[in-house]
CSV table of C-alpha atoms and ligand atoms in Angstrom, one decimal:
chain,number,residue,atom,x,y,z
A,566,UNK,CA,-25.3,-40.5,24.1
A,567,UNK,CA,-24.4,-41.3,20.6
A,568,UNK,CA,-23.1,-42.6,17.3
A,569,UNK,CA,-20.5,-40.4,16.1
A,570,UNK,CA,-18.1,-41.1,12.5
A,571,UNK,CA,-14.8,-39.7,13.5
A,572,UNK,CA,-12.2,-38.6,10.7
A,573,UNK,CA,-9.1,-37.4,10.8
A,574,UNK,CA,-6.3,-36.6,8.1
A,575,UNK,CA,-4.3,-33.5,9.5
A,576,UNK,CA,-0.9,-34.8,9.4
A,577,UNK,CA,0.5,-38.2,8.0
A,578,UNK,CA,-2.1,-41.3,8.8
A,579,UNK,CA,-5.5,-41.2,7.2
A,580,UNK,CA,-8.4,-42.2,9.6
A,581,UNK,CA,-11.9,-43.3,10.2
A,582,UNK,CA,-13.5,-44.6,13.1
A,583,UNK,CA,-16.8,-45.3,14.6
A,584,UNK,CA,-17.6,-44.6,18.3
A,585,UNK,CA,-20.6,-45.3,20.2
A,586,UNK,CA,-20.5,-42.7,23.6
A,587,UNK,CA,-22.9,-45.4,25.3
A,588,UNK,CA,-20.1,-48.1,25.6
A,589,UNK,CA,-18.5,-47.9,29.3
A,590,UNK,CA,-15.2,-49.4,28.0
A,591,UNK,CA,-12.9,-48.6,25.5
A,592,UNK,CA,-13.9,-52.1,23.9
A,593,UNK,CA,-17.2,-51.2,23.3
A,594,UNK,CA,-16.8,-47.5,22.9
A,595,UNK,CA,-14.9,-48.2,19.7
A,596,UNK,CA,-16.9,-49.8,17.2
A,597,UNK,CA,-14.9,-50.0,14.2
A,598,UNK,CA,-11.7,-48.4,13.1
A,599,UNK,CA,-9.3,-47.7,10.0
A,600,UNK,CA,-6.3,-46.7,10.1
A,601,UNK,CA,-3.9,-45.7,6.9
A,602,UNK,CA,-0.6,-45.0,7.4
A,603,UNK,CA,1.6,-43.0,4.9
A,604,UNK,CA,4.8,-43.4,6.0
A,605,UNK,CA,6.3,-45.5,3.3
A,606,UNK,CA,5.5,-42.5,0.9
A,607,UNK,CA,7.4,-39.9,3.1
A,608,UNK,CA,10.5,-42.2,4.0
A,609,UNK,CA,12.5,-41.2,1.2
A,610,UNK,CA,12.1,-37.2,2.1
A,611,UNK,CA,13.0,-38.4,6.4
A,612,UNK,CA,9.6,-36.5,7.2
A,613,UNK,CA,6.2,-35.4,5.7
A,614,UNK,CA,5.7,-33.6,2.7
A,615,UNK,CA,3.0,-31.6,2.6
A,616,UNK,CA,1.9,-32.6,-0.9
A,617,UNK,CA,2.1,-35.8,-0.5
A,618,UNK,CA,-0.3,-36.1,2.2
A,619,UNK,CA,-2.8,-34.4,0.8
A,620,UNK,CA,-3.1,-36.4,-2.3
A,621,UNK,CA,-2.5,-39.6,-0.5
A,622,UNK,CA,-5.2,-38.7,1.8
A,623,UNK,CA,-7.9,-37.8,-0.8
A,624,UNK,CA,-7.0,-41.4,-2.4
A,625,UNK,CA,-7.7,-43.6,0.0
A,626,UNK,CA,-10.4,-41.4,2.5
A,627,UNK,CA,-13.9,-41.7,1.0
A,628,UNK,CA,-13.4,-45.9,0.8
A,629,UNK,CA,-12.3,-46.0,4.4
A,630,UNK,CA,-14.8,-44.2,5.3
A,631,UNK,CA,-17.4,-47.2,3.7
A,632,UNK,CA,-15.3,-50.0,4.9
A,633,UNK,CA,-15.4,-48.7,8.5
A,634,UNK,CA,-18.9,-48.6,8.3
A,635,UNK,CA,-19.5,-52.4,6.8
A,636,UNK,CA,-17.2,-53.2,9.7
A,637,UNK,CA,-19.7,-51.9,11.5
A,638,UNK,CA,-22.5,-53.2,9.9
A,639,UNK,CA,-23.7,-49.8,9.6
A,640,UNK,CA,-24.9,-47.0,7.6
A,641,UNK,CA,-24.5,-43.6,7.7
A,642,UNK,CA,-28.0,-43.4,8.5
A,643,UNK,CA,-27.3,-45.1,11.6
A,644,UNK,CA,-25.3,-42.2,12.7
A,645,UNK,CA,-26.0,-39.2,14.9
A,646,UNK,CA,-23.3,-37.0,13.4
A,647,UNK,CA,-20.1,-36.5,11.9
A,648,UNK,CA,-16.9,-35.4,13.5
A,649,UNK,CA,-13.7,-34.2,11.5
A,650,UNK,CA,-10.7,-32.9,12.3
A,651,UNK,CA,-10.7,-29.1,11.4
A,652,UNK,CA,-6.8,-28.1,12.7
A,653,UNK,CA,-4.5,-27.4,13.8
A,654,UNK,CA,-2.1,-29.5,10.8
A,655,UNK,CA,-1.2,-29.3,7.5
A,656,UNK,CA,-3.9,-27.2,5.4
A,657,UNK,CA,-4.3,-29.6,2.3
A,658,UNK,CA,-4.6,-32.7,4.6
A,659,UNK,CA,-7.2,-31.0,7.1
A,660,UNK,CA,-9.1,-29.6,3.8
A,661,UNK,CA,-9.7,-33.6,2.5
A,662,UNK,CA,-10.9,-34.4,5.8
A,663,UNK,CA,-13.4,-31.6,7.2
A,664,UNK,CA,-14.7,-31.6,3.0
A,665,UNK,CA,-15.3,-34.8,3.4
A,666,UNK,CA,-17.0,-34.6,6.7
A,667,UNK,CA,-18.8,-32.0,5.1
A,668,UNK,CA,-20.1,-33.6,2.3
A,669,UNK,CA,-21.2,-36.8,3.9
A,670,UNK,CA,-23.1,-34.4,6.8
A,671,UNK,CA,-24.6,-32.9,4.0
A,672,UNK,CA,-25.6,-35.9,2.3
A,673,UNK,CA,-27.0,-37.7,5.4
A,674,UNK,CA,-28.8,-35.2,7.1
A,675,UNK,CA,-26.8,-34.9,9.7
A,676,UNK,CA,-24.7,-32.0,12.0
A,677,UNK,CA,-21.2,-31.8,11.4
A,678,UNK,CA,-18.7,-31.5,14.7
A,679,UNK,CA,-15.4,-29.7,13.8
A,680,UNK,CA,-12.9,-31.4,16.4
A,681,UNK,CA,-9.6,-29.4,17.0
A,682,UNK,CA,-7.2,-32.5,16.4
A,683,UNK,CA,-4.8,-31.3,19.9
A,684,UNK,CA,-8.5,-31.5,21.6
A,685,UNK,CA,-8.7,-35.1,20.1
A,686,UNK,CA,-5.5,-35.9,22.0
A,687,UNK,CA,-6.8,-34.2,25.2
A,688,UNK,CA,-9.7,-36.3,25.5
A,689,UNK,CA,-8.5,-39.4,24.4
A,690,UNK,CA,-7.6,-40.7,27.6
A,691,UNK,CA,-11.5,-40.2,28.7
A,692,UNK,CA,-12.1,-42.5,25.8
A,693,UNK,CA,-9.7,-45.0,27.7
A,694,UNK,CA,-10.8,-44.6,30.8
A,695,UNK,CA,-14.3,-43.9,31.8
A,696,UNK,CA,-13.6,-43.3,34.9
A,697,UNK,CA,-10.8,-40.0,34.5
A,698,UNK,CA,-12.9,-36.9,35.7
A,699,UNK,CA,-11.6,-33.2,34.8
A,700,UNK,CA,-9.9,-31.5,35.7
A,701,UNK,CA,-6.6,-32.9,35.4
A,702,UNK,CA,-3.1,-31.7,33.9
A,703,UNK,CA,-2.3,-33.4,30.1
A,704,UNK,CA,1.1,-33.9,29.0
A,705,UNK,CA,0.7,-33.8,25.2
A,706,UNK,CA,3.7,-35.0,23.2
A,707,UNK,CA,3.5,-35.3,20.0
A,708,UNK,CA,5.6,-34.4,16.7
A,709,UNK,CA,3.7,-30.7,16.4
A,710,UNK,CA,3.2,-30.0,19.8
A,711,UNK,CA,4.4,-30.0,23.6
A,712,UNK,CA,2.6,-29.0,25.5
A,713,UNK,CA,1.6,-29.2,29.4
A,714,UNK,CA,-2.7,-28.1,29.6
A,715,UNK,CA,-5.2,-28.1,32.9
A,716,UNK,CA,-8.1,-29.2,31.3
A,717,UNK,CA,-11.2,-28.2,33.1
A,718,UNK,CA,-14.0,-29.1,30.7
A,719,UNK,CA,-14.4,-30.0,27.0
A,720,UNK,CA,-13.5,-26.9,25.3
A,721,UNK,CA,-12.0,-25.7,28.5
A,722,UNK,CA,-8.4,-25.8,28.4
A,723,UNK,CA,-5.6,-23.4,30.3
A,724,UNK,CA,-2.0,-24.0,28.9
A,725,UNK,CA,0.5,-23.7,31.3
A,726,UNK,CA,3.7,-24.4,29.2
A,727,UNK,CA,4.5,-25.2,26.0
A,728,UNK,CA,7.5,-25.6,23.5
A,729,UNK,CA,9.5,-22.2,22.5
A,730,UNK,CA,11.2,-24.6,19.6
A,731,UNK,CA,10.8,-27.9,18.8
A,732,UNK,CA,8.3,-30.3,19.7
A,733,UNK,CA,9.5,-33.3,21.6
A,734,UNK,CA,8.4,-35.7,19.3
A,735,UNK,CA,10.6,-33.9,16.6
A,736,UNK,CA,13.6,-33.9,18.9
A,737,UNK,CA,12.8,-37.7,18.5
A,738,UNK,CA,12.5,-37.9,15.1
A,739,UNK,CA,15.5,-35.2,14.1
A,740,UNK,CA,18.1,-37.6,16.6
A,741,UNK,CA,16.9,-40.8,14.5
A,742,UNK,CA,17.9,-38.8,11.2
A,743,UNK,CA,21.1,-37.9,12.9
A,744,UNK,CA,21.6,-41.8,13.5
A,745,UNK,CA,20.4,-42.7,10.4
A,746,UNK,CA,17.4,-44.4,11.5
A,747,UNK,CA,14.9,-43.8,9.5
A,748,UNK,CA,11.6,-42.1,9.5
A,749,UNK,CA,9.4,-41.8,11.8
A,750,UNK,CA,11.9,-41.9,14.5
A,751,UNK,CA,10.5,-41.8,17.5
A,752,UNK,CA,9.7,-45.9,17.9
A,753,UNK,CA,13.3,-46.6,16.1
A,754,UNK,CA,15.1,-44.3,19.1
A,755,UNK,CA,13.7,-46.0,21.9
A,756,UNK,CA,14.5,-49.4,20.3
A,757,UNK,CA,18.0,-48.5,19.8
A,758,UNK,CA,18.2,-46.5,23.5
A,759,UNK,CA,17.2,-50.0,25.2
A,760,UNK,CA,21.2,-51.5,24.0
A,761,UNK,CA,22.9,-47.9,25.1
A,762,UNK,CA,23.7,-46.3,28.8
A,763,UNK,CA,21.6,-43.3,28.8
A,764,UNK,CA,24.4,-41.5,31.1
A,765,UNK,CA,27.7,-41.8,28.6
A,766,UNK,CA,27.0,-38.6,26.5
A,767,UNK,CA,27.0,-35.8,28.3
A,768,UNK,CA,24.1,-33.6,26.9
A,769,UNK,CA,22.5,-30.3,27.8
A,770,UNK,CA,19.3,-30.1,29.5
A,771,UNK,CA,17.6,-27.1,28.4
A,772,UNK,CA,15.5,-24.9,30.6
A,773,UNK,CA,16.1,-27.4,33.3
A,774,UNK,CA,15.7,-25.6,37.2
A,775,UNK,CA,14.7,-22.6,35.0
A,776,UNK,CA,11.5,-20.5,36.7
A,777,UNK,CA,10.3,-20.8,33.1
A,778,UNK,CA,7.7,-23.4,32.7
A,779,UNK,CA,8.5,-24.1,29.0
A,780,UNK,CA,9.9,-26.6,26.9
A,781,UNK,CA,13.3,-26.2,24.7
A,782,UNK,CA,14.9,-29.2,22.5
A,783,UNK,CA,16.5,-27.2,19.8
A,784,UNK,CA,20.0,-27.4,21.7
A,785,UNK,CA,19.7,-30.8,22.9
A,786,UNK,CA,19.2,-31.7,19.4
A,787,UNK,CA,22.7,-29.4,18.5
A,788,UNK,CA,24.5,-31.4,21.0
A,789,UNK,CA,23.1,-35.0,19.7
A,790,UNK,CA,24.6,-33.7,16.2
A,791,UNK,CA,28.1,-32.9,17.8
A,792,UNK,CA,27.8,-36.2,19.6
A,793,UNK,CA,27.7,-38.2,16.4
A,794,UNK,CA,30.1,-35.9,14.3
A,795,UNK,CA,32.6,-36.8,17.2
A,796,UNK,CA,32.8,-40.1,16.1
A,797,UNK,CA,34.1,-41.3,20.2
A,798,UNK,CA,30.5,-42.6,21.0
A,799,UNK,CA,28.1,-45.7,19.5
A,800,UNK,CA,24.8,-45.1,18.6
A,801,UNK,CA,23.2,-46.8,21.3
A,802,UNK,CA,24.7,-45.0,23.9
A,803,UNK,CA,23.9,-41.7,22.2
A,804,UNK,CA,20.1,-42.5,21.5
A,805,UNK,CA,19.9,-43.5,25.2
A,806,UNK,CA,21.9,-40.6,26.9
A,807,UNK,CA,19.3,-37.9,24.6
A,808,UNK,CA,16.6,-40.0,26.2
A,809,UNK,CA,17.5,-40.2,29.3
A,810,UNK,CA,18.4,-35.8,28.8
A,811,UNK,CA,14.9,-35.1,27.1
A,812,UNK,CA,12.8,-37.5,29.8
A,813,UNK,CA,15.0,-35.3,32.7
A,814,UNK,CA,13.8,-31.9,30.8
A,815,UNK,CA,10.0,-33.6,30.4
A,816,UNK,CA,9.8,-34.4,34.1
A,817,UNK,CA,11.3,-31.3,34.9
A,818,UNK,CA,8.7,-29.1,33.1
A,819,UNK,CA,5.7,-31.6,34.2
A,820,UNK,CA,6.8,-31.1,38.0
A,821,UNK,CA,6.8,-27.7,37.6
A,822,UNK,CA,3.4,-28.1,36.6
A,823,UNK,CA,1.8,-30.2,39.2
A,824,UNK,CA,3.5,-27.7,41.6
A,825,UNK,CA,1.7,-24.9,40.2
A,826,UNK,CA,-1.5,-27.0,40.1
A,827,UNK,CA,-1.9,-30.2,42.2
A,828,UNK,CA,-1.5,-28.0,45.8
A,829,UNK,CA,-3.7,-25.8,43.5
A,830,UNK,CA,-7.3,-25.1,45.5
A,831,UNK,CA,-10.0,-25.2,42.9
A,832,UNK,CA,-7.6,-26.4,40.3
A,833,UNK,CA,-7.3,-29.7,42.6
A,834,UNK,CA,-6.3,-32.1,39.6
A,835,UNK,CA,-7.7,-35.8,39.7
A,836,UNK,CA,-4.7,-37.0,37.7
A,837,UNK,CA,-1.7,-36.9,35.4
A,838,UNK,CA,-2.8,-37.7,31.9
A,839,UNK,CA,-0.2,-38.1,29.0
A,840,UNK,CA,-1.3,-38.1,25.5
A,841,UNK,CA,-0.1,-37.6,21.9
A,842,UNK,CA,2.3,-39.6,19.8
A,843,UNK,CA,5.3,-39.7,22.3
A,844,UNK,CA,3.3,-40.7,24.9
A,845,UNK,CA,3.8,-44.4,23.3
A,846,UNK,CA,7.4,-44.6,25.0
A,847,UNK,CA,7.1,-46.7,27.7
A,848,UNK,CA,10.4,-45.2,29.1
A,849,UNK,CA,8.7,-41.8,29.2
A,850,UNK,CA,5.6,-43.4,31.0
A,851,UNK,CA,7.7,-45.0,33.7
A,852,UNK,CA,9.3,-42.0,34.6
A,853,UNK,CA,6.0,-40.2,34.7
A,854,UNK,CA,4.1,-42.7,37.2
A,855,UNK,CA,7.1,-42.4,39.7
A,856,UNK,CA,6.3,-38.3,39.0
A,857,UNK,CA,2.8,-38.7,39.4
A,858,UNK,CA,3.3,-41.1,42.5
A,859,UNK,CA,5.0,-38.2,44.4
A,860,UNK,CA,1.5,-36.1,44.1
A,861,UNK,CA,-0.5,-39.1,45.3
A,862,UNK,CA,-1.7,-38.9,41.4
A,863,UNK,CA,-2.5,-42.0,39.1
A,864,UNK,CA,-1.1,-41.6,35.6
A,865,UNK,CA,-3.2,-42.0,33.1
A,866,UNK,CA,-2.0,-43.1,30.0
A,867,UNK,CA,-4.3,-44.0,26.9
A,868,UNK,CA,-2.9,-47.6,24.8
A,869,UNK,CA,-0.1,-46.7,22.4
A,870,UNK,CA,-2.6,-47.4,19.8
A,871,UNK,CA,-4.6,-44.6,21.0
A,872,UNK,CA,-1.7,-42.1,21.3
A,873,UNK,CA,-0.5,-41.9,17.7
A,874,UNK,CA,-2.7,-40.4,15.7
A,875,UNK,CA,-6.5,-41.7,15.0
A,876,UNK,CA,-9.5,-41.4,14.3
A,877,UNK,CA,-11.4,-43.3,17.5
A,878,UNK,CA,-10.0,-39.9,19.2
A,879,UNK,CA,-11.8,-37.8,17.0
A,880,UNK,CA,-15.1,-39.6,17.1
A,881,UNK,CA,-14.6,-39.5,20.8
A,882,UNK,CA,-14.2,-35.8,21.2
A,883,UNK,CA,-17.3,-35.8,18.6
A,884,UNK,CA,-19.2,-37.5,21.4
A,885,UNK,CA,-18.1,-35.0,24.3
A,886,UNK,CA,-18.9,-32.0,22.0
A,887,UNK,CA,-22.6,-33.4,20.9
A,888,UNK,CA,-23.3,-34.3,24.7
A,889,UNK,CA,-22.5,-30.9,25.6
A,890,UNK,CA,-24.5,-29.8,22.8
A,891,UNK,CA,-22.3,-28.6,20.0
A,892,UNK,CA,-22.4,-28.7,16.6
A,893,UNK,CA,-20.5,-27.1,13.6
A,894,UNK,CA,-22.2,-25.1,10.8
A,895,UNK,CA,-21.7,-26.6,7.2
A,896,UNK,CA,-19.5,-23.5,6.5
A,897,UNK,CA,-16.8,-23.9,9.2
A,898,UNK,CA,-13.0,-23.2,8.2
A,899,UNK,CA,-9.7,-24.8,8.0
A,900,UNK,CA,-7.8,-23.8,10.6
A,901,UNK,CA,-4.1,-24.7,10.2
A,902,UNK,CA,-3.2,-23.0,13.7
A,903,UNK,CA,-5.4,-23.4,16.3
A,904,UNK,CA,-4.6,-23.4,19.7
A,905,UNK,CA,-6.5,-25.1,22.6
A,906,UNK,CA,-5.9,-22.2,25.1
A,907,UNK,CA,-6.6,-18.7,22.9
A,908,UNK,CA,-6.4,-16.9,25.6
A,909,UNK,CA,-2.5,-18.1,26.4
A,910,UNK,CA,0.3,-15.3,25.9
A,911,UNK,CA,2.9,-16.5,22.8
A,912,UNK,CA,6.3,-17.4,24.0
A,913,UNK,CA,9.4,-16.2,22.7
A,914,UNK,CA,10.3,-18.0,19.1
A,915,UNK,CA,7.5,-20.4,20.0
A,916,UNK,CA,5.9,-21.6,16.3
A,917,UNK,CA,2.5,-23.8,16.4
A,918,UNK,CA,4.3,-26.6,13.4
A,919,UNK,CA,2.0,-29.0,11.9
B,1470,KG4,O1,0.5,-37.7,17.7
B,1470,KG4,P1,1.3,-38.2,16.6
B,1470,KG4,O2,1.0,-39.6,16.0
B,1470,KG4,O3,1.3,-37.2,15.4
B,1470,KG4,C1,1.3,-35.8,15.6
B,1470,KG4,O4,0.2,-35.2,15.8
B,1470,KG4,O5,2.4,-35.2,15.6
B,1470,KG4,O6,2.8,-38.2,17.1
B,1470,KG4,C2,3.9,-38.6,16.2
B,1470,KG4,C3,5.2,-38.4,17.0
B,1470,KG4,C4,6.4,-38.6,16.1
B,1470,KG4,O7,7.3,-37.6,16.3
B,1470,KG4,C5,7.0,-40.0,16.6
B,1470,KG4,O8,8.3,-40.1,16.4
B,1470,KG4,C6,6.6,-39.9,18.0
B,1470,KG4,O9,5.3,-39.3,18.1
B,1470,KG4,N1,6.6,-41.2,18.7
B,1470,KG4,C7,7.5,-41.6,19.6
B,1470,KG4,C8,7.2,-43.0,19.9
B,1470,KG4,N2,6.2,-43.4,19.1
B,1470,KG4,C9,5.8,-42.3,18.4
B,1470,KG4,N3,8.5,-40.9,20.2
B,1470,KG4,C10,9.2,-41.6,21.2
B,1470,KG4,N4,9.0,-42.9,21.5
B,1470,KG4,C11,8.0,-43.6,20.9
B,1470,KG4,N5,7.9,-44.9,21.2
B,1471,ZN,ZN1,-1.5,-35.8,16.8
């Protein structure tokens, strides 16, 4: 049990946190947390520019890092180690970070934990709920990744499907560019899906009663784009009929999923757990505890706070890793691709994006 600094800067929101792994509630297992978001400097471009986030990331990291501990009342004395995001993301972002985690390991004495950031996400729901035991099958939806994962252990993860184009959270964001609403989307599409009937544009459903367990947006996102340049439909009712299409392929896939491993002996999952970015629609949580109620299954689903990116995650998966006794040398890499499951086969025209 322990005092962990988490920190995370692989994508677009700079982070700190500090999490105590004695707490048994989410209240007390977070004791102080910063969060930076830079998505007024990446508005103008409708998505993140690599550049950008690395500078903006290096500007405002090191302070954080001492205001989250006087929020805390703490030094870095006080801690048992430090835990930074080492990948998968954008290579000048995770660079700021783990150097930083570096540096203050270094200059404190103490180990450093490199957390992969999609492992962050898979154990933040433990972080939420004390009481979630593995193994159980993750949904992770974010803007990078899509991913369905039985995870068995920390550090033991089996991917059972993933995205062979884009990530959900991307379909999202590129059908709020298409409707002009801004970046980042995702938030901005369900608002505007609430005023629209989610069955007046007929749209594809990719993959959907396929025997293939993965995920496909790419055309969805083709027919969003023909939707709009027909000019016969309002933008309500085509943000809530791609909803309503990309939930039905989401709850597809997943099902597919718990068939393979609910019934499962062995595998015997304790729950349905979504995580990442996406997992903040509420939409696509209703439709999952109906899924999950069909398995006899409770869904777990961490606060929206703790979906989007953070750094409470990080520290969290910190504490998991030092409990089971790991620790990072001071040398550890980058890595700007680095999947959870190594030992999964790659699907066709499948990229790991940032
Ligand atoms: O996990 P996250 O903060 O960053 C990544 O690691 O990608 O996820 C961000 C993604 C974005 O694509 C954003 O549009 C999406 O999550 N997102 C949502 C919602 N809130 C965030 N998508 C749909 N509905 C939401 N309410
Ligand atoms: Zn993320």
């Amino acid at each position: 049990m322990a005092l962990i600094l988490g920190i995370e800067s692989s994508c677009d929101e700079t982070a700190a946190a500090i999490v105590d792994s004695h707490g048994d509630t989410l209240e007390t297992r977070v004791i102080a947390q910063r969060i930076a978001s830079q998505d007024e400097a990446h508005r103008p471009y409708g998505g993140v520019v690599p550049e950008i986030a690395a500078r903006a990331h290096a500007e405002v990291l090191a302070p954080m890092v001492g205001a989250v501990l006087a929020d805390a009342g703490m030094t870095l004395d006080d801690m048992d180690a430090i835990a930074a995001t080492a990948g998968p993301g954008l290579i000048g972002g995770v660079m700021v970070g783990l150097v930083t985690g570096k540096a203050l390991a270094m200059a404190a004495g103490k180990p450093l934990i490199g957390i992969n950031h999609l492992e962050g996400h898979a154990l933040s729901p433990r972080l939420a709920d004390p009481a979630l035991e593995f193994p159980y099958l993750l949904l992770l939806v974010s803007g990078g990744h899509c991913q369905l994962l039985e995870v068995r252990g920390v550090g033991n993860y089996r991917r059972l499907a993933t995205t062979i184009d884009d990530a959900l959270g991307e379909a999202f964001d590129k059908t709020a560019k298409i409707l002009g609403l801004g970046y980042p989307g995702g938030p901005a599409v369900e608002r505007l899906a609430r005023e629209g009937d989610g069955a007046a544009v007929p749209l594809p459903r990719p993959l959907v009663g396929s025997g293939e367990p993965h995920f496909s947006f790419a055309g969805l996102k083709s027919a969003v784009m023909r939707a709009k340049a027909g000019g016969q439909y309002a933008d309500a009712d085509i943000a809530a009929s791609f909803q309503q299409a990309a939930l039905d392929c989401v709850i597809d896939r997943t099902r597919g999923a718990l068939d393979a491993t609910a019934g499962d002996e062995g595998a015997g999952i304790t729950a349905l757990v979504v995580a990442g970015g996406v997992a903040a629609n509420s939409a696509l949580r209703g439709a999952l505890v109906s899924l999950a109620a069909d398995y006899g299954l409770p869904l777990v689903a961490p606060p929206p706070k703790l979906c989007t990116d953070n750094a409470a995650m990080i520290g969290w998966a910190g504490a998991e890793r030092f409990a089971a006794g790991h620790v990072d040398p001071l040398d550890l890499p980058a890595r700007p691709r680095w999947p959870l499951d190594a030992d999964a086969a790659p699907v066709r025209g499948a990229g790991v994006k940032a």
